[in-house]
Structure formats: structure tokens, C-alpha cells
C-alpha atoms as one frame of an Amber mdcrd trajectory, in Angstrom:
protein
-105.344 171.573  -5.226-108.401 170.471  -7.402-106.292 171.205 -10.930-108.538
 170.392 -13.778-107.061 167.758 -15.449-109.028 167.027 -19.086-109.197 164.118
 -21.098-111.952 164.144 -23.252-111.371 167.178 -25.023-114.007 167.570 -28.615
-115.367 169.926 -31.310-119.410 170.174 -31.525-120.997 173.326 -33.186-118.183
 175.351 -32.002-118.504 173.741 -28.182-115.490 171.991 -26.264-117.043 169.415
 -24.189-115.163 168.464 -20.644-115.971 165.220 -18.380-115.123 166.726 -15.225
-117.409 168.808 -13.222-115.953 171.819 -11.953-116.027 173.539  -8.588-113.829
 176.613  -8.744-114.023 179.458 -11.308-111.898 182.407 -11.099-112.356 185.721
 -13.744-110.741 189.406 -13.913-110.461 191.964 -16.840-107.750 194.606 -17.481
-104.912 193.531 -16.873-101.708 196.266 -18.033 -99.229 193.908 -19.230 -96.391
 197.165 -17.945 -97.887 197.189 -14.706 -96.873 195.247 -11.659 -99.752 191.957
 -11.108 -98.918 190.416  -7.380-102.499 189.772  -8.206-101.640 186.231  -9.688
-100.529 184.990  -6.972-104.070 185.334  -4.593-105.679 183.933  -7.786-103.171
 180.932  -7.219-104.251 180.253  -3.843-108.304 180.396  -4.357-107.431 177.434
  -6.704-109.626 177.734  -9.503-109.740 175.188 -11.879-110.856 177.689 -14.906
-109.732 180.821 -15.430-111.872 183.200 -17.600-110.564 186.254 -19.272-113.563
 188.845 -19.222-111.709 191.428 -21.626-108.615 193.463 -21.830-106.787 190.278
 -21.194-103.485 193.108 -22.509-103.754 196.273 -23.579-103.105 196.062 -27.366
-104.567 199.612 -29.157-102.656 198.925 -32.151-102.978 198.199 -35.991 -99.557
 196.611 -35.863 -99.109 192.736 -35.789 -95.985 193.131 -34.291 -96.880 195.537
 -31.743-100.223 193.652 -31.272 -98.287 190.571 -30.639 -95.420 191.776 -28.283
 -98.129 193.616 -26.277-100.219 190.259 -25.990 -96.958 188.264 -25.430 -95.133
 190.474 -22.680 -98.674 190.146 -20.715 -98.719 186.229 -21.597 -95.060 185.888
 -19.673 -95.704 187.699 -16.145 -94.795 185.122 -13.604 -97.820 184.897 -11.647
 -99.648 184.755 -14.473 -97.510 181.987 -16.176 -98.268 180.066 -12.752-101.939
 180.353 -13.082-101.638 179.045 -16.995 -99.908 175.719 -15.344-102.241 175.128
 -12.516-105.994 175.249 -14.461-107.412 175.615 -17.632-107.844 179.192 -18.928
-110.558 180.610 -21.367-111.439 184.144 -22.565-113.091 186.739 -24.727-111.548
 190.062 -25.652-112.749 193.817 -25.006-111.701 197.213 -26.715-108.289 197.638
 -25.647-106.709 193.883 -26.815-109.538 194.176 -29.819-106.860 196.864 -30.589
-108.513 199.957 -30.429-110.597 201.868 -27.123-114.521 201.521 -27.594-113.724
 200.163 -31.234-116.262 198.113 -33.181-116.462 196.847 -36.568-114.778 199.831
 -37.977-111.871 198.728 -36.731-109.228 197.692 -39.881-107.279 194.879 -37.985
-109.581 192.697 -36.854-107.950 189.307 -38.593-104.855 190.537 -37.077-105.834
 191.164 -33.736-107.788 187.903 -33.831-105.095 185.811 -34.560-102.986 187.712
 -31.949-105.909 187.340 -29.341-106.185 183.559 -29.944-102.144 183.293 -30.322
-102.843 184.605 -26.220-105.202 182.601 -25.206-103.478 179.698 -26.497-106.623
 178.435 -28.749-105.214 175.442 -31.053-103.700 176.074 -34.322-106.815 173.684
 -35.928-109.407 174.866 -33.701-112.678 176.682 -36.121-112.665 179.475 -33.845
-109.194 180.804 -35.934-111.255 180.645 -38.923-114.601 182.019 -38.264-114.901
 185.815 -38.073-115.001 187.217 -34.324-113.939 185.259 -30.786-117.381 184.006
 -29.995-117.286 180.310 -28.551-118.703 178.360 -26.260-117.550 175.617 -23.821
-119.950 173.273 -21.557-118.118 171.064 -18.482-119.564 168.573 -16.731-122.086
 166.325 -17.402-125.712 165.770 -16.547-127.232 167.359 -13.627-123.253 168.682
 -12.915-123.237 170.561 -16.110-122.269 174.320 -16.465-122.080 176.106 -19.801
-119.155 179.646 -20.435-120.651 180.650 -23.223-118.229 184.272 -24.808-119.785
 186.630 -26.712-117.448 188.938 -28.778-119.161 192.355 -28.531-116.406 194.057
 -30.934-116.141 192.184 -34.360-119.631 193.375 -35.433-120.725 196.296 -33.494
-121.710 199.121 -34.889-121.317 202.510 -33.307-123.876 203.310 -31.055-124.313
 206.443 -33.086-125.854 204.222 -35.976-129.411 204.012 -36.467-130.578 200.774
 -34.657-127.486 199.754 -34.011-126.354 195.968 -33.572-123.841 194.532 -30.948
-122.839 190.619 -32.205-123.942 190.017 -35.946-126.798 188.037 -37.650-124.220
 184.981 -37.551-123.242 185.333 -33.648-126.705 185.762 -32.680-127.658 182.682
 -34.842-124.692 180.683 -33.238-125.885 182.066 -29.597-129.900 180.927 -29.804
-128.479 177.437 -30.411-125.949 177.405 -27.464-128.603 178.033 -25.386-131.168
 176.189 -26.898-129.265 173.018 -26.674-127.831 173.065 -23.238-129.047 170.950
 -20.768-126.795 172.703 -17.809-127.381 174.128 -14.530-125.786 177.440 -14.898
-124.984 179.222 -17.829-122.049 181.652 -17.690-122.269 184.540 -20.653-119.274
 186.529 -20.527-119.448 189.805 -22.081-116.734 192.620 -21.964-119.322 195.282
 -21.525-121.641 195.944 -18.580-125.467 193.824 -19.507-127.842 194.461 -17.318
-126.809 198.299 -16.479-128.793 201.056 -17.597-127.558 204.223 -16.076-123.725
 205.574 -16.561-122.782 207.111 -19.600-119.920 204.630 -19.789-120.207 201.268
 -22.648-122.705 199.285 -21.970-125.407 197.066 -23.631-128.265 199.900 -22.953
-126.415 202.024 -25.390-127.869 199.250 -28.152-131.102 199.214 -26.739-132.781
 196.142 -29.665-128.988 194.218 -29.191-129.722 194.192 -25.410-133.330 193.230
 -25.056-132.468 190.371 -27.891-129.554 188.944 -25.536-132.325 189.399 -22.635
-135.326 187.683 -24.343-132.825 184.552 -25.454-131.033 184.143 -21.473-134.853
 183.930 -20.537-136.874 182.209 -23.158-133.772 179.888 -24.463-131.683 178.851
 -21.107-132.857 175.856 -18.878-131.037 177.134 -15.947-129.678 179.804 -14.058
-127.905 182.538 -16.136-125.301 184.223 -14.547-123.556 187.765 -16.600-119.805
 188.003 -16.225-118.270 191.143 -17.199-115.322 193.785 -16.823-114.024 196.791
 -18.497-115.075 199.649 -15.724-111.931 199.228 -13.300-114.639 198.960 -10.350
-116.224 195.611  -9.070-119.947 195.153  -8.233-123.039 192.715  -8.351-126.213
 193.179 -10.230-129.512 191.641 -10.338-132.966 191.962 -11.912-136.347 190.265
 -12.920-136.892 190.364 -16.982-139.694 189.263 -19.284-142.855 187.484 -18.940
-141.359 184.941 -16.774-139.425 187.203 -14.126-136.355 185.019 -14.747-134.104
 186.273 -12.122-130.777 187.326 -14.137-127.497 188.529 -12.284-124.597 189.744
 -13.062-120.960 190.221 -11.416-118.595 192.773 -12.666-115.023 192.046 -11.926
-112.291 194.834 -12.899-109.438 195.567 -12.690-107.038 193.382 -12.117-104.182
 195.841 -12.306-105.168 199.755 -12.030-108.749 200.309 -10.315-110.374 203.283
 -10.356-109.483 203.983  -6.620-111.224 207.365  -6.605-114.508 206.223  -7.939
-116.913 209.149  -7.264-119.979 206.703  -7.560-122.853 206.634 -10.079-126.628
 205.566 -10.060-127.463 202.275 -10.942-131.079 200.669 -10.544-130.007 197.500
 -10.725-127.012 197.241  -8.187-126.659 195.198  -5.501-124.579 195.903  -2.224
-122.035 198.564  -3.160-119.342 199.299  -5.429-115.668 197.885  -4.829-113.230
 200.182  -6.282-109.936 198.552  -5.637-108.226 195.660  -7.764-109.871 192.478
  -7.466-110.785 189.462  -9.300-113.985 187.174  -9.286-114.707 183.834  -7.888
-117.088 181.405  -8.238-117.918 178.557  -5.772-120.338 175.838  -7.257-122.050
 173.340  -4.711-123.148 170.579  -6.405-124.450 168.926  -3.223-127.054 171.950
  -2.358-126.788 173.011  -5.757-125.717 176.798  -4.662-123.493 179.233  -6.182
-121.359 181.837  -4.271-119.911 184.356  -6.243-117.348 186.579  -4.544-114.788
 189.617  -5.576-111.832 189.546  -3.901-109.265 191.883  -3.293-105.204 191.914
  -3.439-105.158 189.414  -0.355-107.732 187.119  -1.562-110.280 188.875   1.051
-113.882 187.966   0.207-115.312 191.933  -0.123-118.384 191.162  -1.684-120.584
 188.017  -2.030-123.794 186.793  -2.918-124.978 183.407  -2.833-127.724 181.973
  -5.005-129.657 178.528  -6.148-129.187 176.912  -9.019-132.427 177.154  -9.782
């Protein structure tokens, strides 16, 4: 089992820096911490060596720092999950429902609580900046030179407005700020920007970055002006798996995205919905992501897979 096992571990304008390269990335999103999750255990055996929460890690919907917390701790103890926590490194970035509130935004009154219950979660280190600064935005880079990926999480609750508002804003003047430099300082191959809403989808009347039209064609301009490499969208939240793709700005930078949710109560009886920018179709069973990185032919394969680690959708693509 490739385990990742880290020993240079700093702090640099709110990045963690790893040595080791890494090979095998598993995600998933809503996750029921009252539900039953033999889930864990076909994450387990893909052997990733991250894990990346891609929102509704727990489902929180509470004001209550008690209620917050036992809802975020009963989720943190499921076996299968506990077994995944000891075998790789794990990393995430919230959505509405462990925010604390469904389709909240910065209207929400318990954000400092639910932060510190979030990162409590997640395990983020009692020193670490990201329990001081206001939202869960932070970014991590492993690897090194030409073997270098970047996760970068974008909290799209702390600061957005309703989508009601006039012109409204997803991240915040200071988590846009913080973003432009991520990516204008990273050498990697492959940037990973995790988002708990749907990026590059235009057409259901679900959440989604198209409801903040400005917000989305900012995050677009910067993943095609700003990143070196190839920028890869991970996101949950709509209980249905699927792979997106399309060609944006002046360049026609190529930008995908894979949707991985849920990872314990699908929407099963998905009656289907239009969407311009799919890829292949819809999986709408529980499943969780993976992602393969070749270093040799410099490929990624990104996968969902379902309860028995069966690869139902896949797309492979270059680095560059």
C-alpha cells in the first residue's frame, strides 16, 4: 500500500508543502454521519494516499456548538472511515450542510462556530492560520518539480451572498486575493480546485457557480490566465456523479471537472437534466472519485466508482 508518509511538513502563505509525489487521490461529498457507509471500505482498497473532502463531510444544519460538534464527531468515528484517517492523509473544504445551514451563505450567524467545528473534523492543527483567518480556504502543493500537484479549497459559504443580491459575490475580496496568488505562484502540473458547488455547469436550477454569473467568470479567467498547468474542478453536493469539460477564454484552456456525490444516499431516481457541458452520462448511485496520476506519461485518469470499487466512469487526460 503506497501510504503517504510526510516529513517535511511547513507553513508558506497559507500552503503546506509535502516532499513526496503522490499517485493516488481519492474524493466524495455527503456523507450522513446516521447512515450506514460500507463505502469506506472500497475507498480502503483503491489505496489513495490523500483523501479530499469535497463538502458535506457531516451533515451539521445547526447554530449549536454542541450539536455542531457531536454531528461532526459521530461522522469522524464510523469505522471505515476511522480506517481511511490511518491509512493516508486527508484534506477538505466544507459545503452547506456541515457550514451549518442548507444553501447558507454569509448570512449565516455561526460561522466561527461551525469553523472551528469543521477544522476540529478535519483534524487541522490547533496553531495552524487557517483557525484564525475567516473562512476554510487553503491550499496545499505535494511534490516537487516537474512531480508537483497543487489542492487548492475554495470555501464558497463564508462570504457568499445570496444569489438574489445584486451582483452577487461567491469567495470575498480577501479569498479571491489569496486565490490569484496560489495560482500565480505554482509551478505544478495539475492544479486541483475543489469547490462544493457545481463550476463549470450552466443549466439546472440547482447551486451552482452560474447562479453568480461575475464570481464564476472571475474563478474562470484566473484557472486560465493564472495556472501553468492543467486545472482539474472537483466538486459534490448533487448526490449524482458525472464528468464535465469545456474550452474557456482567449486561450481555449481545456478545463474539466468531475463531480463525485454521494457517498451515502444518491439520488437513485435521478430523472436527468440538460447540461451543455457533460461528458458521458450521469451516475446516480453512491460513489466516490479517484484519481490516478502517471508521472511517467504524465496522464491523469480520473474515475467514479461505485459501492464495489467498479470503475463506472472514466476519462483519461494529459497533463498538459
Amino acid at each position: 500500500m503506497r501510504i503517504l508518509t510526510t516529513i517535511l511538513l511547513f507553513t508558506l502563505s497559507h500552503t503546506n508543502q509535502w516532499g513526496a509525489p503522490i499517485e493516488r487521490i481519492a474524493f466524495g461529498s455527503c456523507a450522513k454521519q446516521n447512515r450506514p457507509q460500507p463505502i469506506w471500505n472500497t475507498v480502503q482498497a483503491f489505496q489513495p494516499e490523500l483523501w479530499i473532502w469535497t463538502g458535506d463531510c457531516y451533515y451539521g444544519d445547526s447554530v449549536d456548538s454542541e450539536v455542531l460538534a457531536a454531528k461532526a464527531s459521530k461522522q469522524k468515528l464510523v469505522p471505515g472511515y476511522v480506517g481511511l484517517r490511518d491509512s493516508c492523509a486527508v484534506i477538505g473544504v466544507w459545503d452547506d450542510h456541515d457550514y451549518g445551514i442548507n444553501n447558507g451563505g454569509v448570512e449565516y450567524p455561526a460561522k466561527e462556530i461551525s469553523q472551528k467545528a469543521f477544522l476540529d473534523f478535519i483534524d487541522e492543527p490547533v496553531s495552524s492560520d487557517r483557525r484564525s483567518q475567516q473562512g476554510i480556504y487553503w491550499d496545499y502543493e505535494y511534490g516537487e518539480d516537474d512531480q508537483e500537484i497543487q489542492v487548492i479549497l475554495l470555501d464558497v459559504r463564508y462570504f457568499r451572498d445570496s444569489p438574489k443580491a445584486s451582483d452577487p459575490d461567491v469567495l470575498g475580496e480577501a479569498q479571491w486575493t489569496w486565490l490569484e496568488k496560489c495560482l500565480d505562484r505554482s509551478e505544478a502540473s495539475v492544479h486541483f480546485i475543489v469547490s462544493g458547488i457545481q463550476v463549470l455547469h450552466e443549466d439546472h436550477k440547482y447551486e451552482k457557480w452560474a447562479n453568480f454569473p461575475a464570481s464564476r467568470n472571475r474563478l474562470l479567467n484566473l484557472a486560465t490566465e493564472k495556472a501553468k498547468g492543467r486545472v482539474v474542478f472537483l466538486s459534490g453536493d448533487r448526490h449524482i456523479g458525472e464528468f464535465a469539460r469545456m474550452e474557456y477564454g482567449p486561450s481555449r484552456k481545456e478545463l474539466v471537472e468531475v463531480t463525485s456525490s454521494s457517498l451515502t444516499h444518491s439520488w437513485n431516481t435521478f430523472p436527468g437534466e440538460p447540461n451543455r457541458h457533460r461528458i458521458g452520462k450521469v451516475y446516480s448511485e453512491n460513489n466516490f472519485g479517484s484519481i490516478e496520476l502517471d508521472w511517467e506519461k504524465r496522464e491523469l485518469f480520473l474515475g467514479l466508482r461505485g459501492l464495489k470499487g467498479e470503475m463506472d466512469r472514466s476519462m483519461h487526460l494529459p497533463f498538459d
